[in-house]
Coordinates of C-alpha atoms and ligand atoms in Angstrom, one line a residue:
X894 CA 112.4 159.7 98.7
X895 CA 113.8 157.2 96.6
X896 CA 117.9 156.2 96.7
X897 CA 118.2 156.7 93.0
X898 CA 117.6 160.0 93.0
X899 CA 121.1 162.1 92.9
X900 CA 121.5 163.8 96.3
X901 CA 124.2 166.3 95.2
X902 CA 121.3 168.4 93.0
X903 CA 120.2 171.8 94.4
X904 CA 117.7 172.1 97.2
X905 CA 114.1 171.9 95.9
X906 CA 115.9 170.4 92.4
X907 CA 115.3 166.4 92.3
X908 CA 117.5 165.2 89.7
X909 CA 117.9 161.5 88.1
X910 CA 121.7 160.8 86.7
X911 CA 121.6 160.1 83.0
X912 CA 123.3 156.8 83.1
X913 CA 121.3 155.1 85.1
X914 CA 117.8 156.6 84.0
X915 CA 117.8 156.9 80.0
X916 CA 118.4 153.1 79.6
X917 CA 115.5 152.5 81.5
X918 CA 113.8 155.4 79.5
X919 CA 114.4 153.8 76.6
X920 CA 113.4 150.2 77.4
X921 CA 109.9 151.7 79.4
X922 CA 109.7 154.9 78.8
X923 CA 106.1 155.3 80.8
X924 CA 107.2 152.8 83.6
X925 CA 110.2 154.9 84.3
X926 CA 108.2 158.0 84.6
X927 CA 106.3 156.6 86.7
X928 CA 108.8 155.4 88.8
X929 CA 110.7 158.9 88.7
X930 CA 107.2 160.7 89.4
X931 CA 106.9 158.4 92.8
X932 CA 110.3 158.8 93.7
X933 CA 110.2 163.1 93.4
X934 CA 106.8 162.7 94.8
X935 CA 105.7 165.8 94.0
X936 CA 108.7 167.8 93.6
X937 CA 109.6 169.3 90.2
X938 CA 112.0 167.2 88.6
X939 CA 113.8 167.9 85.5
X940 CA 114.3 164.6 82.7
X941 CA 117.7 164.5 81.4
X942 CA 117.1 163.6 78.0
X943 CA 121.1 164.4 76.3
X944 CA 119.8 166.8 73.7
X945 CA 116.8 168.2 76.1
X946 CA 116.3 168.6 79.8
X947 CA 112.2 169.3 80.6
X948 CA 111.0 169.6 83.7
X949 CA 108.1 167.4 85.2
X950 CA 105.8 169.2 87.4
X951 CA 102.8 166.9 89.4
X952 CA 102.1 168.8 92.5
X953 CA 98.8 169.8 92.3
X954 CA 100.0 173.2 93.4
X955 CA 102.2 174.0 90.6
X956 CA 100.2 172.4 88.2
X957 CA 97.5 174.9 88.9
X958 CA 100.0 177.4 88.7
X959 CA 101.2 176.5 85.1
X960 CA 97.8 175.4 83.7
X961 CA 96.1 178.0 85.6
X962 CA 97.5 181.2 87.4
X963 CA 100.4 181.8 84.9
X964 CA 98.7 180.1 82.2
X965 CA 99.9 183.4 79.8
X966 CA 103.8 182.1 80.4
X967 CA 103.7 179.0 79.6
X968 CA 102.4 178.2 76.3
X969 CA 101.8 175.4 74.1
X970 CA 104.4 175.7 72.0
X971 CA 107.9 174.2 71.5
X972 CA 109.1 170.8 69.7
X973 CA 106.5 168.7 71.5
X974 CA 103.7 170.7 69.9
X975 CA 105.4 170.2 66.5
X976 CA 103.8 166.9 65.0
X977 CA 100.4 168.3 65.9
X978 CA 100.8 171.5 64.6
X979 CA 102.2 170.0 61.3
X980 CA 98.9 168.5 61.3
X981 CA 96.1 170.6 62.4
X982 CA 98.0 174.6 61.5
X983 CA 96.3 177.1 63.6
X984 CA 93.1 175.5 64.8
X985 CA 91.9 175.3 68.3
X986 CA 94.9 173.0 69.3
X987 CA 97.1 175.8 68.3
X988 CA 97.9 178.7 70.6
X989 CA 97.9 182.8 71.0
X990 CA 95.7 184.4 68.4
X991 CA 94.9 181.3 66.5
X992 CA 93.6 179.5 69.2
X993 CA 91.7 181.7 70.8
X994 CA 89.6 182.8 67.6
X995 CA 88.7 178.9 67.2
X996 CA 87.9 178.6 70.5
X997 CA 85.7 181.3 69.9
X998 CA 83.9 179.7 67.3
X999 CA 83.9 176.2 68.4
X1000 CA 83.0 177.0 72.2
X1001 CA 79.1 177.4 71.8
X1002 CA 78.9 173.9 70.6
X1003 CA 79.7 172.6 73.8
X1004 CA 78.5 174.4 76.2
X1005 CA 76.4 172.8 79.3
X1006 CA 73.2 174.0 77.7
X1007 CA 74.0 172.7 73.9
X1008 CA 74.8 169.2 75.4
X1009 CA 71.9 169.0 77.5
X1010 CA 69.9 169.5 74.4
X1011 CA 71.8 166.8 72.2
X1012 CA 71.9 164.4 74.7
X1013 CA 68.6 162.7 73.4
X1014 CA 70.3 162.4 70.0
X1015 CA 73.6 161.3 71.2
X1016 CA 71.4 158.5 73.2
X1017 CA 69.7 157.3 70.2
X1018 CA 73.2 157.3 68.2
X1019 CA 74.8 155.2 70.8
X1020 CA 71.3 152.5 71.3
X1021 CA 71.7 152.1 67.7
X1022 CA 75.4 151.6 67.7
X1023 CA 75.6 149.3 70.4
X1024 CA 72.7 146.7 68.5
X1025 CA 75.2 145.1 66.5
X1026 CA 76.9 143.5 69.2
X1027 CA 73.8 141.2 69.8
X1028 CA 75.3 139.6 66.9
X1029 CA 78.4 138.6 68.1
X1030 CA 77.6 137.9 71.6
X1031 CA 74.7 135.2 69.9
X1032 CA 77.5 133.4 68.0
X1033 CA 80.0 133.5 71.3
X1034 CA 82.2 135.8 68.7
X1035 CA 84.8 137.7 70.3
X1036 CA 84.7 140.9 69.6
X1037 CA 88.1 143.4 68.9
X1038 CA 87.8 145.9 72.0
X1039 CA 89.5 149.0 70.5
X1040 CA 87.5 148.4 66.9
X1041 CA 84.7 147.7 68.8
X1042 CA 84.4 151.0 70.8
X1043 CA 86.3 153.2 67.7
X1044 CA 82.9 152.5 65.8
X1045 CA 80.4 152.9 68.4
X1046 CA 82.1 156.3 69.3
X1047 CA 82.8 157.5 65.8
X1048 CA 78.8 156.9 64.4
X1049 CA 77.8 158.9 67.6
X1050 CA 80.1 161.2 67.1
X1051 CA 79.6 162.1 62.9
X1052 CA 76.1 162.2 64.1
X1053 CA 75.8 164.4 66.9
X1054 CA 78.7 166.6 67.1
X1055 CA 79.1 166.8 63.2
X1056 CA 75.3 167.5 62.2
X1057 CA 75.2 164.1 60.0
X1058 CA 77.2 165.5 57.1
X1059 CA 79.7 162.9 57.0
X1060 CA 78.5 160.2 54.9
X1061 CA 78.9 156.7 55.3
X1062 CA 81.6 156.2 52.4
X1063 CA 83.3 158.9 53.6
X1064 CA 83.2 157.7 57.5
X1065 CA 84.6 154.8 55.7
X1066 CA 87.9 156.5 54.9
X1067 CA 88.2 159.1 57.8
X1068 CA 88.1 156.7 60.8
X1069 CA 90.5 153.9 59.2
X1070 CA 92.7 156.9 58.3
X1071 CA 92.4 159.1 61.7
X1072 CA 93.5 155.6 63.2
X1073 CA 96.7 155.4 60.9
X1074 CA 97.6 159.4 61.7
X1075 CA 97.1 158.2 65.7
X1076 CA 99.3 155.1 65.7
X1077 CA 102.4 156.4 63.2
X1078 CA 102.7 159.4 65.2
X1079 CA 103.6 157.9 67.9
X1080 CA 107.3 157.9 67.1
X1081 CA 107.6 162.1 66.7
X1082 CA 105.7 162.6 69.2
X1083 CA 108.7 160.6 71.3
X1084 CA 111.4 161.7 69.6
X1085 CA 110.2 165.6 69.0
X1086 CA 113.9 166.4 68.5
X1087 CA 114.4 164.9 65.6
X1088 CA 114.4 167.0 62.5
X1089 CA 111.7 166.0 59.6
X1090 CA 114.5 165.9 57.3
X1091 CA 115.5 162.5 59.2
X1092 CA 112.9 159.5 58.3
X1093 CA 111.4 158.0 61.3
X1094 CA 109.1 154.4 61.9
X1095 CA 105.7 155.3 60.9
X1096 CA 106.4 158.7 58.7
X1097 CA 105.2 157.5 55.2
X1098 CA 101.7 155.5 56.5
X1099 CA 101.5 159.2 58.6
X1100 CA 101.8 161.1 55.2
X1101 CA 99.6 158.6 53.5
X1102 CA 96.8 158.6 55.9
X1103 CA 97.3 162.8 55.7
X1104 CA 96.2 162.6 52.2
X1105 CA 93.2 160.3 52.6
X1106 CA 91.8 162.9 55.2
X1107 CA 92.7 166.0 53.4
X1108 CA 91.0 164.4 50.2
X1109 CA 88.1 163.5 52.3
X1110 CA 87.7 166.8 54.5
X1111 CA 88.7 169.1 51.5
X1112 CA 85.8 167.3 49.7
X1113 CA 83.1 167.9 52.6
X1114 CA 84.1 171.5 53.1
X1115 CA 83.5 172.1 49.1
X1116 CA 79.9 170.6 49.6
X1117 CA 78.9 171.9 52.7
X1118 CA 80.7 175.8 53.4
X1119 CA 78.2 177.4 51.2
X1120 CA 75.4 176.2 53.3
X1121 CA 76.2 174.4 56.1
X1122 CA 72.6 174.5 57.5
X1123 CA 70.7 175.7 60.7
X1124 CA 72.5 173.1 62.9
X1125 CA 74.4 173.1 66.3
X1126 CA 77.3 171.2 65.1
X1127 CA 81.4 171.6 64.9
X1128 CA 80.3 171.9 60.9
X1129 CA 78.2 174.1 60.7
X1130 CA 79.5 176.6 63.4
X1131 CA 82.9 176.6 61.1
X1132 CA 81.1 177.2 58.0
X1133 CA 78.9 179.7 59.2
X1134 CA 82.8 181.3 60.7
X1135 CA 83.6 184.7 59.9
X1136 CA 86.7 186.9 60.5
X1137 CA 86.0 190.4 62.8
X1138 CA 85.8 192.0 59.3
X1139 CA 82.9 190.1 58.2
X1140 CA 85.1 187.7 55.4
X1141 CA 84.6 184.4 55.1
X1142 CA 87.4 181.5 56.6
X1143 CA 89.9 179.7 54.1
X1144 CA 89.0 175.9 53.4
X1145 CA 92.7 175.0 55.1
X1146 CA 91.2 176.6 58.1
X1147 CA 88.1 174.7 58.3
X1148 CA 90.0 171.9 57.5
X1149 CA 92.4 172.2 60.4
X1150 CA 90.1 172.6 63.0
X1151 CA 87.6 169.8 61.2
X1152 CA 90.9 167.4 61.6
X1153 CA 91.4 168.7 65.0
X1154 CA 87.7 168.1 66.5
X1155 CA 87.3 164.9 64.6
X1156 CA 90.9 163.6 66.8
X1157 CA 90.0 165.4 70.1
X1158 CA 86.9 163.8 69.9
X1159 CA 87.2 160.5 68.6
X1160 CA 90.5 159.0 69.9
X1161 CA 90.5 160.1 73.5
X1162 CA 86.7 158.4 73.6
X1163 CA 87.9 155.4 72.0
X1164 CA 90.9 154.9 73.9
X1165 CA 89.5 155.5 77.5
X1166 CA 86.8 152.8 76.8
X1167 CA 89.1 150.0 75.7
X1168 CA 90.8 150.4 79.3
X1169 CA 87.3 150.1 80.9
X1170 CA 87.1 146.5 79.9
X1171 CA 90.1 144.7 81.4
X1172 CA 89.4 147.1 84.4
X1173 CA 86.0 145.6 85.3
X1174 CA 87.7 141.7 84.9
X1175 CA 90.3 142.5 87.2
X1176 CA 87.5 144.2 89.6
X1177 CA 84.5 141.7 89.7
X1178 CA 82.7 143.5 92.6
X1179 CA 83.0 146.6 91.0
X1180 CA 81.3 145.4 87.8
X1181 CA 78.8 143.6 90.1
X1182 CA 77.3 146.5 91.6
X1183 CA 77.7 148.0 87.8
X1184 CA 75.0 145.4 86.7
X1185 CA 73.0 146.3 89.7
X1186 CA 72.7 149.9 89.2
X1187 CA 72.2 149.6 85.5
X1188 CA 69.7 146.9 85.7
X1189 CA 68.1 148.3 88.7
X1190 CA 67.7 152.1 86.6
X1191 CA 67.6 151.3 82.7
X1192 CA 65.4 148.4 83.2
X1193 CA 64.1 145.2 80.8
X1194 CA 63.6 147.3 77.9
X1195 CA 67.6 147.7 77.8
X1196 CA 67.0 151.1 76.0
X1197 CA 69.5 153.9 77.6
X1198 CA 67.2 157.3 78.0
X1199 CA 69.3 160.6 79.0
X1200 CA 66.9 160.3 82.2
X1201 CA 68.3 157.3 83.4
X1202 CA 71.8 159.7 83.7
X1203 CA 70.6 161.3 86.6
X1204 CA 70.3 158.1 88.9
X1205 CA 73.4 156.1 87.3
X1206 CA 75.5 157.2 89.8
X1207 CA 77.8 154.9 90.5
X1208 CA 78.2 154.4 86.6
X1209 CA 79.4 158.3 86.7
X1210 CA 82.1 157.3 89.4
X1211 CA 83.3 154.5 87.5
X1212 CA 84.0 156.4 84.4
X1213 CA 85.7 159.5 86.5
X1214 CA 87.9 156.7 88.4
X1215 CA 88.7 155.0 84.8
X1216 CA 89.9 158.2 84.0
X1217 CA 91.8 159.0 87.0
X1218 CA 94.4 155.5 86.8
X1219 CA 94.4 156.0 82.4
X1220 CA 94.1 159.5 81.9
X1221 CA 94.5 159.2 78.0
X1222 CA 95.9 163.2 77.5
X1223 CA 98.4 161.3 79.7
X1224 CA 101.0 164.8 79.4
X1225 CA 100.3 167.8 77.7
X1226 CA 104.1 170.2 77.1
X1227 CA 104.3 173.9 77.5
X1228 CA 107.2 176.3 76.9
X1229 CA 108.3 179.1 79.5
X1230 CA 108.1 182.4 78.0
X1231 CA 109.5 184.2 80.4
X1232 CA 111.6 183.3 83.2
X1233 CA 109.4 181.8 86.3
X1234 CA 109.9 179.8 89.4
X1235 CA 107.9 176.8 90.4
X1236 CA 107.9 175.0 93.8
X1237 CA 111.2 177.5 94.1
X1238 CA 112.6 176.0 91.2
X1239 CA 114.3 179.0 89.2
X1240 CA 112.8 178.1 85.2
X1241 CA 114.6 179.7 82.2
X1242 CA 112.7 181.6 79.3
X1243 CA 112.2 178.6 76.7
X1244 CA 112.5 175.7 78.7
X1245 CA 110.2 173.1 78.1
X1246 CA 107.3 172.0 81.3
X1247 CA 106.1 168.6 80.9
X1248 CA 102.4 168.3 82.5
X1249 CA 101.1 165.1 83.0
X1250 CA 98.1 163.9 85.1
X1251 CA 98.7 159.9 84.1
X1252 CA 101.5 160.7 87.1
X1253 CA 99.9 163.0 90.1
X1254 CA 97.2 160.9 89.3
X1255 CA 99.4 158.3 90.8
X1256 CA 101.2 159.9 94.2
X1257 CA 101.1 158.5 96.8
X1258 CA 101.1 161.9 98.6
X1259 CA 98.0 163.1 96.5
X1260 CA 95.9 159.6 96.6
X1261 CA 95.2 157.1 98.8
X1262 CA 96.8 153.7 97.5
X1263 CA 97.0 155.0 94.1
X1264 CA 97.2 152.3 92.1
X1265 CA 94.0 150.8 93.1
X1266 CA 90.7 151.1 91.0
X1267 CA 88.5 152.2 93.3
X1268 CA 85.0 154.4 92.2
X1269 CA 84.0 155.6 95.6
X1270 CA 87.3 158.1 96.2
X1271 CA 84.4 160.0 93.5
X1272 CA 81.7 160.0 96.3
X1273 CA 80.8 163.4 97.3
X1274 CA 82.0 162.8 100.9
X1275 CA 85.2 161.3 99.7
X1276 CA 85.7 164.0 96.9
X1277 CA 85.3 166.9 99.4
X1278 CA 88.1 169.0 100.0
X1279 CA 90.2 167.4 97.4
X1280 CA 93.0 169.7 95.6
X1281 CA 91.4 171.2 92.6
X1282 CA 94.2 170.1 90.4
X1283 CA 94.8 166.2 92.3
X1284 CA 92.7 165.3 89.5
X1285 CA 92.6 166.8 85.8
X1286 CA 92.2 164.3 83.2
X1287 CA 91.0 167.4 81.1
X1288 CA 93.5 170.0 82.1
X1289 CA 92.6 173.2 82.7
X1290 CA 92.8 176.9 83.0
X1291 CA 92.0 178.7 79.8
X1292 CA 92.7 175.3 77.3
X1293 CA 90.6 172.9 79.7
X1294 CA 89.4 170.3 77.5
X1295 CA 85.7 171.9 75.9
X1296 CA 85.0 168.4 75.1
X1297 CA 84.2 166.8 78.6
X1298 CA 80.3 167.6 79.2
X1299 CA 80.7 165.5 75.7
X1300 CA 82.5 162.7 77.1
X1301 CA 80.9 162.7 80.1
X1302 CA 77.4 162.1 78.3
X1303 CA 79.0 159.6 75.3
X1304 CA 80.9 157.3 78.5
X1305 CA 78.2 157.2 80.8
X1306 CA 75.5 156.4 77.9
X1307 CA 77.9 153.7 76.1
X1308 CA 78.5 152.0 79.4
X1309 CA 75.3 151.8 80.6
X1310 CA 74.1 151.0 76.8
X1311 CA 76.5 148.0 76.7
X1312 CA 75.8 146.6 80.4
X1313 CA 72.3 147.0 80.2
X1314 CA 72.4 143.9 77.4
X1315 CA 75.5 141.9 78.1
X1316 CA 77.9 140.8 80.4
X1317 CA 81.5 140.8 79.2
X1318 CA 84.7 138.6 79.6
X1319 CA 87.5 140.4 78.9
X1320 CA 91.2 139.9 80.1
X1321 CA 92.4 141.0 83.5
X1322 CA 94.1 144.1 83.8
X1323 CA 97.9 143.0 84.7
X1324 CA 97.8 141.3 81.0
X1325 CA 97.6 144.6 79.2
X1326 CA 100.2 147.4 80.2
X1327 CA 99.7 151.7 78.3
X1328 CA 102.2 152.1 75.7
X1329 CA 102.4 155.8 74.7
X1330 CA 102.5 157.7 72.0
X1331 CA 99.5 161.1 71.7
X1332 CA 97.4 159.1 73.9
X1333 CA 97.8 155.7 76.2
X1334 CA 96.5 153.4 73.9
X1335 CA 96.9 149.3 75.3
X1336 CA 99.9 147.6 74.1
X1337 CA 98.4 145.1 72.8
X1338 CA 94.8 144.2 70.9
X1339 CA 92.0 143.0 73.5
X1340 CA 89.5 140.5 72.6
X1341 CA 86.1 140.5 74.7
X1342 CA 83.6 137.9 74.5
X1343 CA 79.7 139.2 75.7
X1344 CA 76.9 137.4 76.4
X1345 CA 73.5 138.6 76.3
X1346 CA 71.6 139.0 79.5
X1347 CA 67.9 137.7 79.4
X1348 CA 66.5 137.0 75.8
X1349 CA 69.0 137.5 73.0
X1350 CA 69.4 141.0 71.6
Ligands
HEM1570 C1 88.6 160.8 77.6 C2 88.2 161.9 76.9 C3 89.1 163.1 76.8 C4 90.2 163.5 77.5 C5 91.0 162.7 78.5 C6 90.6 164.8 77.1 C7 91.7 165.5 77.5 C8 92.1 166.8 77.2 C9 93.1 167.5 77.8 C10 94.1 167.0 78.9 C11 93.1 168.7 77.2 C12 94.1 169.9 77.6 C13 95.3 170.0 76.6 C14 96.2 171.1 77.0 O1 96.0 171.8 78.1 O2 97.1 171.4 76.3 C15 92.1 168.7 76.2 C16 91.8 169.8 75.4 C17 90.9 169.7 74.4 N1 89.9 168.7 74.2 FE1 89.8 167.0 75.2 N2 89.8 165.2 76.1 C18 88.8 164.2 76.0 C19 87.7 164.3 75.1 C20 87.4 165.3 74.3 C21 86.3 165.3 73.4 C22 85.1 164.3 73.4 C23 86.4 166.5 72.7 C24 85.5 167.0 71.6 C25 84.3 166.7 71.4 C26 87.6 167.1 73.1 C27 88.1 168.3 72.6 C28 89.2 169.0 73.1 C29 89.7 170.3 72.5 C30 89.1 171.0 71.3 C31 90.7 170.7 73.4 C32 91.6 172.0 73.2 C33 90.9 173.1 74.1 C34 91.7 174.4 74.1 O3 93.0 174.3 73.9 O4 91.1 175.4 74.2 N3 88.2 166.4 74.1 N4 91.4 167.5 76.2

């Protein structure tokens, strides 16, 4: 254990003085977390933050025991749930009652069966979205990574998972907007003390944004709640809602969870794909035996098929290690409701748990080397045995992420989409760090030039 870590705290307590960690805080806030995670290495450790003290929890043990076996006391709740639940009121990201009737109604749209029988669509969506990079790559044009792979996910995504409804013009404003509501709410969502009476960074283009989408979403549920149509989407199955009385759900209702889907599903996507890029430069061999698979299974035709899945196996172990070093729901809060004990910490009714899988995703007492990108820890042989909760880039117990089978599908499918029809250069990894803020977007933007492999696209 690490010689900055205060000595004098009570055994099974690891505890980080003030003075010497909040500056650090402040100037890196991730890097010293990281740092603090690797020095409790494991051990619940509590974040002296002057107005708040959380406690981190990242042994696989007691994350299971939070997320999982005593899931009903600690709840998503508290100040760091507060700038989300401003925005998105009781929909499936809220909690108790609220939650779990969306969850309800949302929860058949993902299931294993429902995204087996869109992946044909979803692989059309993304063949189609992908083309217009030929255009680019034949001009040697570098391409914007996080635009880039913001409007291949987003057109698969209003197609499949939202039935079609959302019309170009009207894509037009949501995604430009969504973006804005990601990026300006980045300072409550670090500062979740802070009353709203006090103006923070970011606060008006967040209220501005707010409107665009409420004008926009408030518009699509007037045209479509009446009939929504026969379809398997987020849409429809929130029009077609009803309470246990038979009545029909208020537009702010569909509106919530319409806001919360189009987030959860668009963001997390988008964000996890820009980090695959400067991965694969700083990993050559990696991205060699990439091309190989890809090559070997989509073929000359460069057209992904949802059969191709099956035998793109190494592409699967690529995106589940991508995920592992930049888990983008890098820390997810809960509030003790009643008094607990973790790893034989003593926890106090209300105290805040900080979850976070960015760090046991990085302990040395969890993984091998850590901080190297390496696919194959995801072959069976090397998987076998390994903690249930080492690795949860979707969290789990009863608010594991319902959107996985769908990023699972979208990743593999994009990847193999992209490779199958160019190769990229993009910068190394040590030249872009994860700044957060909701999710672990790249600190800075990252160009990407491709090139088209065989005959121009
Ligand atoms: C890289 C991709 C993704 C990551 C890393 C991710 C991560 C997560 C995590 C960590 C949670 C748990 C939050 C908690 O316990 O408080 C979660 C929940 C959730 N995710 Fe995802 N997610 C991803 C993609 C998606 C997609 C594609 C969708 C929708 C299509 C989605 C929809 C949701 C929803 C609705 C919840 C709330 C579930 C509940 O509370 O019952 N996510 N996600």
């Amino acid at each position: 254990m690490s010689s900055q870590v205060d000595t004098n705290a009570p055994r099974g307590v690891v505890n980080f003085p003030l003075y010497r960690s909040l500056p650090r805080l402040i100037k890196d806030p991730l890097k010293e977390l990281e740092r603090m995670g690797r020095a409790a290495d494991g051990e619940i450790f509590q974040l002296d933050l002057g107005a708040s003290r959380p406690w981190v929890v990242t042994h696989p043990d007691h994350v299971q025991q939070v997320l999982r076996r005593e899931a009903e006391n600690y709840l998503r709740e508290g100040v760091f749930w507060r700038p989300l639940r401003t925005l998105m009121g009781d929909s499936i990201l809220a909690e108790r009652a609220e939650w779990e009737f969306s969850k309800r109604v949302l929860q058949p749209v993902f299931t294993t069966r429902n995204v087996h029988a869109i992946t044909d669509q979803m692989a059309a969506a993304v063949n189609t979205a992908v083309e217009p990079l030929g255009a680019a790559a034949a001009m040697g044009r570098p391409i914007q990574v996080l635009p880039e792979m913001g409007r291949i996910v987003n057109e698969t995504v209003i197609k499949v998972l939202f039935g079609d409804k959302i019309s170009t013009a009207e894509a037009e404003l949501l995604i430009p907007a969504m973006d804005e509501v990601a990026t300006s709410i980045a300072c409550r969502f670090l500062l979740p003390f802070m009353p709203r009476a006090i103006p923070l960074p970011g606060d008006r283009a967040f209220k501005k944004a707010v409107q665009v989408m409420d004008d926009t979403l408030f518009g699509l549920v007037a045209r479509y709640r009446e009939e929504p149509g026969p379809g398997h989407d987020i849409f429809t199955a929130l029009c077609r809602a009803r309470t246990p009385d038979g009545r029909a759900l208020p537009d702010q209702w569909i509106r919530d969870n319409l806001l919360a889907m189009f987030a959860t599903s668009t963001e997390t996507t988008t964000v996890a794909l820009t980090w695959l890029w400067p991965l694969l430069a700083a990993h050559p061999r990696v991205a060699e035996r990439l091309y190989d698979e890809i090559g070997r299974v989509v073929g000359d035709d460069r057209v992904v098929r949802p059969e191709h899945l099956r035998d793109l196996e190494y592409v699967k172990r690529v995106v589940q290690e991508l995920l592992r070093l930049f888990p983008v729901g890098w820390m997810f809060p809960r509030v003790a409701v009643r008094p607990g004990v973790i790893g034989g910490v003593p926890i106090k009714a209300g105290q805040t748990l900080l979850i976070s899988p960015f760090l046991t995703h990085r302990l040395a007492s969890v993984w091998d080397r850590p901080l190297e990108f390496d696919p194959d820890r995801f072959a069976p042989e090397r998987a076998a045995g390994r903690h249930r909760y080492a690795y949860f880039p979707f969290g789990g117990g009863p608010h594991q992420c319902i959107g996985r089978h769908v990023f699972n599908v979208e990743a593999q499918l994009i990847l193999a989409s992209i490779l199958s029809r160019f190769r990229p250069v993009a910068p190394p990894l040590a030249a872009v760090e994860p700044r957060i803020g909701a999710t672990l977007r790249p600190d800075r933007d990252i160009e990407m030039i491709l090139t088209a492999v065989g005959p121009v696209q």
